[in-house]
């Protein structure tokens, strides 16, 4: 058994704006971001243009998602196809970051991308903070967010990516103690934050197909194959 008492334990929130580009585009048009059919496309004049974001309903009912092509979107009068408004997206993202400052000090916010941030909740109840952020986000911006909570940044990100979107509340929490039961069974490996398709293929060729197998694989062999990256794979 691993003694987790010696591990640094924080209350980290990883907040992700749900279908950010599509949701912001919907709200500015007076549409409900959860129920409308809307796709943000790189260039609406080019049939081969890529879908940059799709509303949840468009994904669910029509199978259109990020990476789909414009020509794949059905000709349906209910579907809104719009160009990206990057200045608007950046402005809204900046305002959302300011909202976070009402919950934690500025130094405790790490902006990971335009639609995702990490917050250190300190000694505050992280689950109550997550609920309050969700409520404020919907009330002030008309946007939904999901939240992963973890003992460190990695666990909060994994809770976000692998669990939060499956829960009714949109909130999930992972502790160190959850790793063997929740993380080790994860496959394909590309579901793991930090492992891309190329690395996944290399690991598969070594007989590693789950995170658990990776965790138990001899470190010296990983370092021999991947150098310093081999160490980082199991000691993020």
mmCIF file of C-alpha atoms in Angstrom:
data_model
loop_
_atom_site.group_PDB
_atom_site.id
_atom_site.type_symbol
_atom_site.label_atom_id
_atom_site.label_comp_id
_atom_site.label_asym_id
_atom_site.label_seq_id
_atom_site.Cartn_x
_atom_site.Cartn_y
_atom_site.Cartn_z
ATOM 1 C CA UNK A 1 0.000 0.000 0.000
ATOM 2 C CA UNK A 2 1.198 3.507 -0.811
ATOM 3 C CA UNK A 3 1.380 5.972 2.084
ATOM 4 C CA UNK A 4 -0.402 9.007 0.651
ATOM 5 C CA UNK A 5 0.033 10.997 3.866
ATOM 6 C CA UNK A 6 3.423 12.205 2.615
ATOM 7 C CA UNK A 7 2.006 13.514 -0.680
ATOM 8 C CA UNK A 8 1.285 17.260 -1.040
ATOM 9 C CA UNK A 9 -2.493 17.603 -0.943
ATOM 10 C CA UNK A 10 -4.227 20.692 -2.297
ATOM 11 C CA UNK A 11 -7.740 21.567 -3.439
ATOM 12 C CA UNK A 12 -7.306 22.250 -7.159
ATOM 13 C CA UNK A 13 -10.236 22.987 -9.458
ATOM 14 C CA UNK A 14 -9.983 22.534 -13.223
ATOM 15 C CA UNK A 15 -12.816 24.515 -14.797
ATOM 16 C CA UNK A 16 -13.809 23.893 -18.414
ATOM 17 C CA UNK A 17 -16.345 25.947 -20.332
ATOM 18 C CA UNK A 18 -18.755 23.615 -22.074
ATOM 19 C CA UNK A 19 -18.440 23.936 -25.889
ATOM 20 C CA UNK A 20 -17.101 27.444 -25.340
ATOM 21 C CA UNK A 21 -17.023 28.859 -28.880
ATOM 22 C CA UNK A 22 -20.424 27.392 -29.726
ATOM 23 C CA UNK A 23 -21.968 28.430 -26.407
ATOM 24 C CA UNK A 24 -20.764 32.034 -26.623
ATOM 25 C CA UNK A 25 -21.962 32.230 -30.234
ATOM 26 C CA UNK A 26 -25.356 30.895 -29.164
ATOM 27 C CA UNK A 27 -25.798 33.285 -26.241
ATOM 28 C CA UNK A 28 -24.949 36.344 -28.369
ATOM 29 C CA UNK A 29 -27.737 35.274 -30.739
ATOM 30 C CA UNK A 30 -30.282 34.819 -27.980
ATOM 31 C CA UNK A 31 -30.157 31.022 -28.239
ATOM 32 C CA UNK A 32 -29.993 28.458 -25.447
ATOM 33 C CA UNK A 33 -26.464 26.987 -25.676
ATOM 34 C CA UNK A 34 -27.637 23.631 -24.335
ATOM 35 C CA UNK A 35 -30.564 23.031 -26.673
ATOM 36 C CA UNK A 36 -29.804 24.912 -29.896
ATOM 37 C CA UNK A 37 -28.126 23.399 -32.939
ATOM 38 C CA UNK A 38 -25.086 25.532 -33.734
ATOM 39 C CA UNK A 39 -21.704 24.982 -35.347
ATOM 40 C CA UNK A 40 -18.775 27.385 -35.420
ATOM 41 C CA UNK A 41 -16.957 26.807 -38.713
ATOM 42 C CA UNK A 42 -13.585 28.166 -39.796
ATOM 43 C CA UNK A 43 -15.025 29.578 -43.023
ATOM 44 C CA UNK A 44 -18.715 29.222 -43.831
ATOM 45 C CA UNK A 45 -17.965 29.842 -47.522
ATOM 46 C CA UNK A 46 -15.815 26.703 -47.908
ATOM 47 C CA UNK A 47 -17.527 23.312 -47.830
ATOM 48 C CA UNK A 48 -14.349 21.624 -46.668
ATOM 49 C CA UNK A 49 -13.896 24.015 -43.759
ATOM 50 C CA UNK A 50 -13.452 22.501 -40.309
ATOM 51 C CA UNK A 51 -15.977 22.690 -37.483
ATOM 52 C CA UNK A 52 -14.189 24.473 -34.631
ATOM 53 C CA UNK A 53 -16.969 23.869 -32.111
ATOM 54 C CA UNK A 54 -20.429 22.344 -31.987
ATOM 55 C CA UNK A 55 -23.199 22.840 -29.460
ATOM 56 C CA UNK A 56 -23.986 19.845 -27.207
ATOM 57 C CA UNK A 57 -27.327 19.253 -28.942
ATOM 58 C CA UNK A 58 -25.713 19.281 -32.399
ATOM 59 C CA UNK A 59 -23.201 16.683 -31.230
ATOM 60 C CA UNK A 60 -25.859 14.500 -29.654
ATOM 61 C CA UNK A 61 -28.571 14.636 -32.319
ATOM 62 C CA UNK A 62 -26.544 15.038 -35.521
ATOM 63 C CA UNK A 63 -23.126 13.627 -34.638
ATOM 64 C CA UNK A 64 -21.384 16.846 -35.653
ATOM 65 C CA UNK A 65 -18.351 17.627 -33.494
ATOM 66 C CA UNK A 66 -15.064 19.491 -33.483
ATOM 67 C CA UNK A 67 -13.082 18.347 -36.512
ATOM 68 C CA UNK A 68 -16.128 17.560 -38.644
ATOM 69 C CA UNK A 69 -16.382 19.290 -42.024
ATOM 70 C CA UNK A 70 -18.942 21.828 -43.170
ATOM 71 C CA UNK A 71 -20.215 19.501 -45.899
ATOM 72 C CA UNK A 72 -21.073 16.923 -43.215
ATOM 73 C CA UNK A 73 -23.586 19.228 -41.548
ATOM 74 C CA UNK A 74 -27.136 18.368 -42.706
ATOM 75 C CA UNK A 75 -29.179 21.012 -44.493
ATOM 76 C CA UNK A 76 -31.627 21.588 -41.673
ATOM 77 C CA UNK A 77 -33.243 24.982 -40.999
ATOM 78 C CA UNK A 78 -32.789 24.473 -37.256
ATOM 79 C CA UNK A 79 -29.002 24.394 -37.559
ATOM 80 C CA UNK A 80 -27.088 27.666 -37.223
ATOM 81 C CA UNK A 81 -23.716 27.741 -39.005
ATOM 82 C CA UNK A 82 -21.553 30.689 -37.992
ATOM 83 C CA UNK A 83 -18.044 32.036 -38.435
ATOM 84 C CA UNK A 84 -15.763 32.341 -35.384
ATOM 85 C CA UNK A 85 -15.614 35.670 -33.532
ATOM 86 C CA UNK A 86 -12.217 35.407 -31.878
ATOM 87 C CA UNK A 87 -12.218 38.911 -30.406
ATOM 88 C CA UNK A 88 -15.533 38.137 -28.726
ATOM 89 C CA UNK A 89 -14.317 34.768 -27.450
ATOM 90 C CA UNK A 90 -11.176 36.336 -25.978
ATOM 91 C CA UNK A 91 -13.180 39.129 -24.345
ATOM 92 C CA UNK A 92 -15.615 36.690 -22.725
ATOM 93 C CA UNK A 93 -12.729 34.470 -21.603
ATOM 94 C CA UNK A 94 -11.086 37.497 -19.959
ATOM 95 C CA UNK A 95 -14.309 38.374 -18.151
ATOM 96 C CA UNK A 96 -14.636 34.795 -16.923
ATOM 97 C CA UNK A 97 -11.106 34.952 -15.518
ATOM 98 C CA UNK A 98 -12.120 38.090 -13.618
ATOM 99 C CA UNK A 99 -15.031 36.113 -12.195
ATOM 100 C CA UNK A 100 -12.561 33.545 -10.847
ATOM 101 C CA UNK A 101 -10.748 36.337 -8.994
ATOM 102 C CA UNK A 102 -13.870 36.782 -6.879
ATOM 103 C CA UNK A 103 -13.402 33.254 -5.565
ATOM 104 C CA UNK A 104 -9.617 32.990 -5.197
ATOM 105 C CA UNK A 105 -6.654 35.422 -5.293
ATOM 106 C CA UNK A 106 -5.295 36.229 -8.751
ATOM 107 C CA UNK A 107 -2.097 34.283 -8.012
ATOM 108 C CA UNK A 108 -4.217 31.157 -7.471
ATOM 109 C CA UNK A 109 -5.602 31.167 -11.030
ATOM 110 C CA UNK A 110 -3.685 29.482 -13.849
ATOM 111 C CA UNK A 111 -5.191 30.000 -17.305
ATOM 112 C CA UNK A 112 -4.543 26.824 -19.281
ATOM 113 C CA UNK A 113 -6.396 27.795 -22.464
ATOM 114 C CA UNK A 114 -9.113 30.170 -23.638
ATOM 115 C CA UNK A 115 -11.788 27.929 -22.113
ATOM 116 C CA UNK A 116 -10.000 26.113 -19.292
ATOM 117 C CA UNK A 117 -8.397 27.255 -16.038
ATOM 118 C CA UNK A 118 -6.963 25.828 -12.824
ATOM 119 C CA UNK A 119 -7.867 27.384 -9.468
ATOM 120 C CA UNK A 120 -6.264 26.675 -6.101
ATOM 121 C CA UNK A 121 -9.136 26.767 -3.611
ATOM 122 C CA UNK A 122 -6.790 26.794 -0.627
ATOM 123 C CA UNK A 123 -8.661 25.802 2.525
ATOM 124 C CA UNK A 124 -12.094 26.559 1.060
ATOM 125 C CA UNK A 125 -14.520 23.704 0.367
ATOM 126 C CA UNK A 126 -13.692 22.934 -3.296
ATOM 127 C CA UNK A 127 -17.042 21.322 -4.092
ATOM 128 C CA UNK A 128 -19.012 24.274 -2.738
ATOM 129 C CA UNK A 129 -16.746 26.619 -4.689
ATOM 130 C CA UNK A 130 -17.307 24.593 -7.862
ATOM 131 C CA UNK A 131 -21.090 24.842 -7.426
ATOM 132 C CA UNK A 132 -20.875 28.580 -6.788
ATOM 133 C CA UNK A 133 -18.743 29.094 -9.902
ATOM 134 C CA UNK A 134 -21.211 27.116 -12.013
ATOM 135 C CA UNK A 135 -24.094 29.182 -10.664
ATOM 136 C CA UNK A 136 -22.329 32.499 -11.277
ATOM 137 C CA UNK A 137 -21.259 31.418 -14.748
ATOM 138 C CA UNK A 138 -24.810 30.589 -15.783
ATOM 139 C CA UNK A 139 -26.336 33.664 -14.155
ATOM 140 C CA UNK A 140 -23.823 36.180 -15.505
ATOM 141 C CA UNK A 141 -22.819 34.703 -18.855
ATOM 142 C CA UNK A 142 -25.494 32.140 -19.699
ATOM 143 C CA UNK A 143 -22.716 29.549 -19.991
ATOM 144 C CA UNK A 144 -22.256 26.098 -18.491
ATOM 145 C CA UNK A 145 -19.013 24.747 -17.101
ATOM 146 C CA UNK A 146 -17.791 21.421 -15.784
ATOM 147 C CA UNK A 147 -15.311 21.122 -12.931
ATOM 148 C CA UNK A 148 -12.723 18.546 -11.966
ATOM 149 C CA UNK A 149 -11.374 18.646 -8.414
ATOM 150 C CA UNK A 150 -8.139 16.978 -7.380
ATOM 151 C CA UNK A 151 -5.321 16.860 -4.853
ATOM 152 C CA UNK A 152 -3.062 18.330 -7.563
ATOM 153 C CA UNK A 153 -3.381 19.754 -11.069
ATOM 154 C CA UNK A 154 -3.070 16.381 -12.773
ATOM 155 C CA UNK A 155 -5.815 14.757 -10.714
ATOM 156 C CA UNK A 156 -8.136 17.729 -11.207
ATOM 157 C CA UNK A 157 -7.577 17.587 -14.972
ATOM 158 C CA UNK A 158 -8.181 13.828 -15.050
ATOM 159 C CA UNK A 159 -11.328 14.224 -12.946
ATOM 160 C CA UNK A 160 -12.506 16.846 -15.440
ATOM 161 C CA UNK A 161 -11.706 14.879 -18.592
ATOM 162 C CA UNK A 162 -12.697 11.406 -17.448
ATOM 163 C CA UNK A 163 -15.477 11.899 -14.899
ATOM 164 C CA UNK A 164 -17.076 15.339 -14.597
ATOM 165 C CA UNK A 165 -18.881 15.252 -17.928
ATOM 166 C CA UNK A 166 -20.577 12.001 -16.892
ATOM 167 C CA UNK A 167 -22.006 13.342 -13.637
ATOM 168 C CA UNK A 168 -25.349 15.084 -13.283
ATOM 169 C CA UNK A 169 -23.746 18.003 -11.453
ATOM 170 C CA UNK A 170 -20.857 18.378 -13.897
ATOM 171 C CA UNK A 171 -18.468 18.082 -10.948
ATOM 172 C CA UNK A 172 -16.111 15.198 -10.130
ATOM 173 C CA UNK A 173 -13.381 14.786 -7.521
ATOM 174 C CA UNK A 174 -10.300 12.562 -7.566
ATOM 175 C CA UNK A 175 -8.009 11.948 -4.600
ATOM 176 C CA UNK A 176 -4.682 10.115 -4.606
ATOM 177 C CA UNK A 177 -6.498 7.104 -3.186
ATOM 178 C CA UNK A 178 -8.734 6.963 -6.284
ATOM 179 C CA UNK A 179 -5.871 6.448 -8.738
ATOM 180 C CA UNK A 180 -5.707 2.602 -8.708
ATOM 181 C CA UNK A 181 -9.474 2.173 -9.118
ATOM 182 C CA UNK A 182 -10.249 5.071 -11.441
ATOM 183 C CA UNK A 183 -7.117 5.760 -13.465
ATOM 184 C CA UNK A 184 -5.293 2.484 -13.969
ATOM 185 C CA UNK A 185 -8.119 0.942 -15.999
ATOM 186 C CA UNK A 186 -8.214 3.864 -18.447
ATOM 187 C CA UNK A 187 -7.611 3.033 -22.108
ATOM 188 C CA UNK A 188 -6.864 3.947 -24.807
ATOM 189 C CA UNK A 189 -3.843 5.695 -23.361
ATOM 190 C CA UNK A 190 -4.578 8.872 -25.313
ATOM 191 C CA UNK A 191 -7.385 9.562 -22.818
ATOM 192 C CA UNK A 192 -4.642 10.306 -20.318
ATOM 193 C CA UNK A 193 -3.673 13.982 -20.164
ATOM 194 C CA UNK A 194 -0.223 14.378 -21.711
ATOM 195 C CA UNK A 195 -0.251 11.252 -23.885
ATOM 196 C CA UNK A 196 -0.820 11.907 -27.581
ATOM 197 C CA UNK A 197 -1.535 9.508 -30.415
ATOM 198 C CA UNK A 198 2.119 9.002 -31.377
ATOM 199 C CA UNK A 199 3.204 8.205 -27.812
ATOM 200 C CA UNK A 200 0.217 5.897 -27.433
ATOM 201 C CA UNK A 201 1.269 3.891 -30.486
ATOM 202 C CA UNK A 202 4.827 3.600 -29.173
ATOM 203 C CA UNK A 203 3.592 2.380 -25.795
ATOM 204 C CA UNK A 204 1.191 -0.074 -27.416
ATOM 205 C CA UNK A 205 4.113 -1.612 -29.298
ATOM 206 C CA UNK A 206 5.754 -2.175 -25.914
ATOM 207 C CA UNK A 207 2.692 -4.067 -24.705
ATOM 208 C CA UNK A 208 1.302 -1.152 -22.695
ATOM 209 C CA UNK A 209 -2.364 -0.429 -23.361
ATOM 210 C CA UNK A 210 -3.727 0.833 -20.021
ATOM 211 C CA UNK A 211 -2.548 3.470 -17.560
ATOM 212 C CA UNK A 212 -2.172 0.749 -14.935
ATOM 213 C CA UNK A 213 0.228 -1.183 -17.144
ATOM 214 C CA UNK A 214 2.180 2.025 -17.719
ATOM 215 C CA UNK A 215 2.354 2.732 -13.969
ATOM 216 C CA UNK A 216 3.786 -0.725 -13.286
ATOM 217 C CA UNK A 217 6.202 -0.809 -16.235
ATOM 218 C CA UNK A 218 9.920 -0.717 -15.286
ATOM 219 C CA UNK A 219 11.003 2.915 -15.163
ATOM 220 C CA UNK A 220 14.478 2.158 -16.487
ATOM 221 C CA UNK A 221 12.999 0.676 -19.675
ATOM 222 C CA UNK A 222 10.790 3.716 -20.215
ATOM 223 C CA UNK A 223 13.766 6.034 -19.713
ATOM 224 C CA UNK A 224 15.884 3.959 -22.078
ATOM 225 C CA UNK A 225 13.203 4.215 -24.756
ATOM 226 C CA UNK A 226 11.982 7.791 -24.275
ATOM 227 C CA UNK A 227 14.672 9.537 -22.226
ATOM 228 C CA UNK A 228 13.391 12.128 -19.758
ATOM 229 C CA UNK A 229 9.898 11.745 -21.222
ATOM 230 C CA UNK A 230 9.877 8.177 -19.946
ATOM 231 C CA UNK A 231 10.284 9.457 -16.406
ATOM 232 C CA UNK A 232 7.585 12.085 -16.870
ATOM 233 C CA UNK A 233 5.108 9.484 -18.099
ATOM 234 C CA UNK A 234 4.934 7.857 -14.686
ATOM 235 C CA UNK A 235 5.970 10.798 -12.513
ATOM 236 C CA UNK A 236 3.989 13.745 -13.888
#
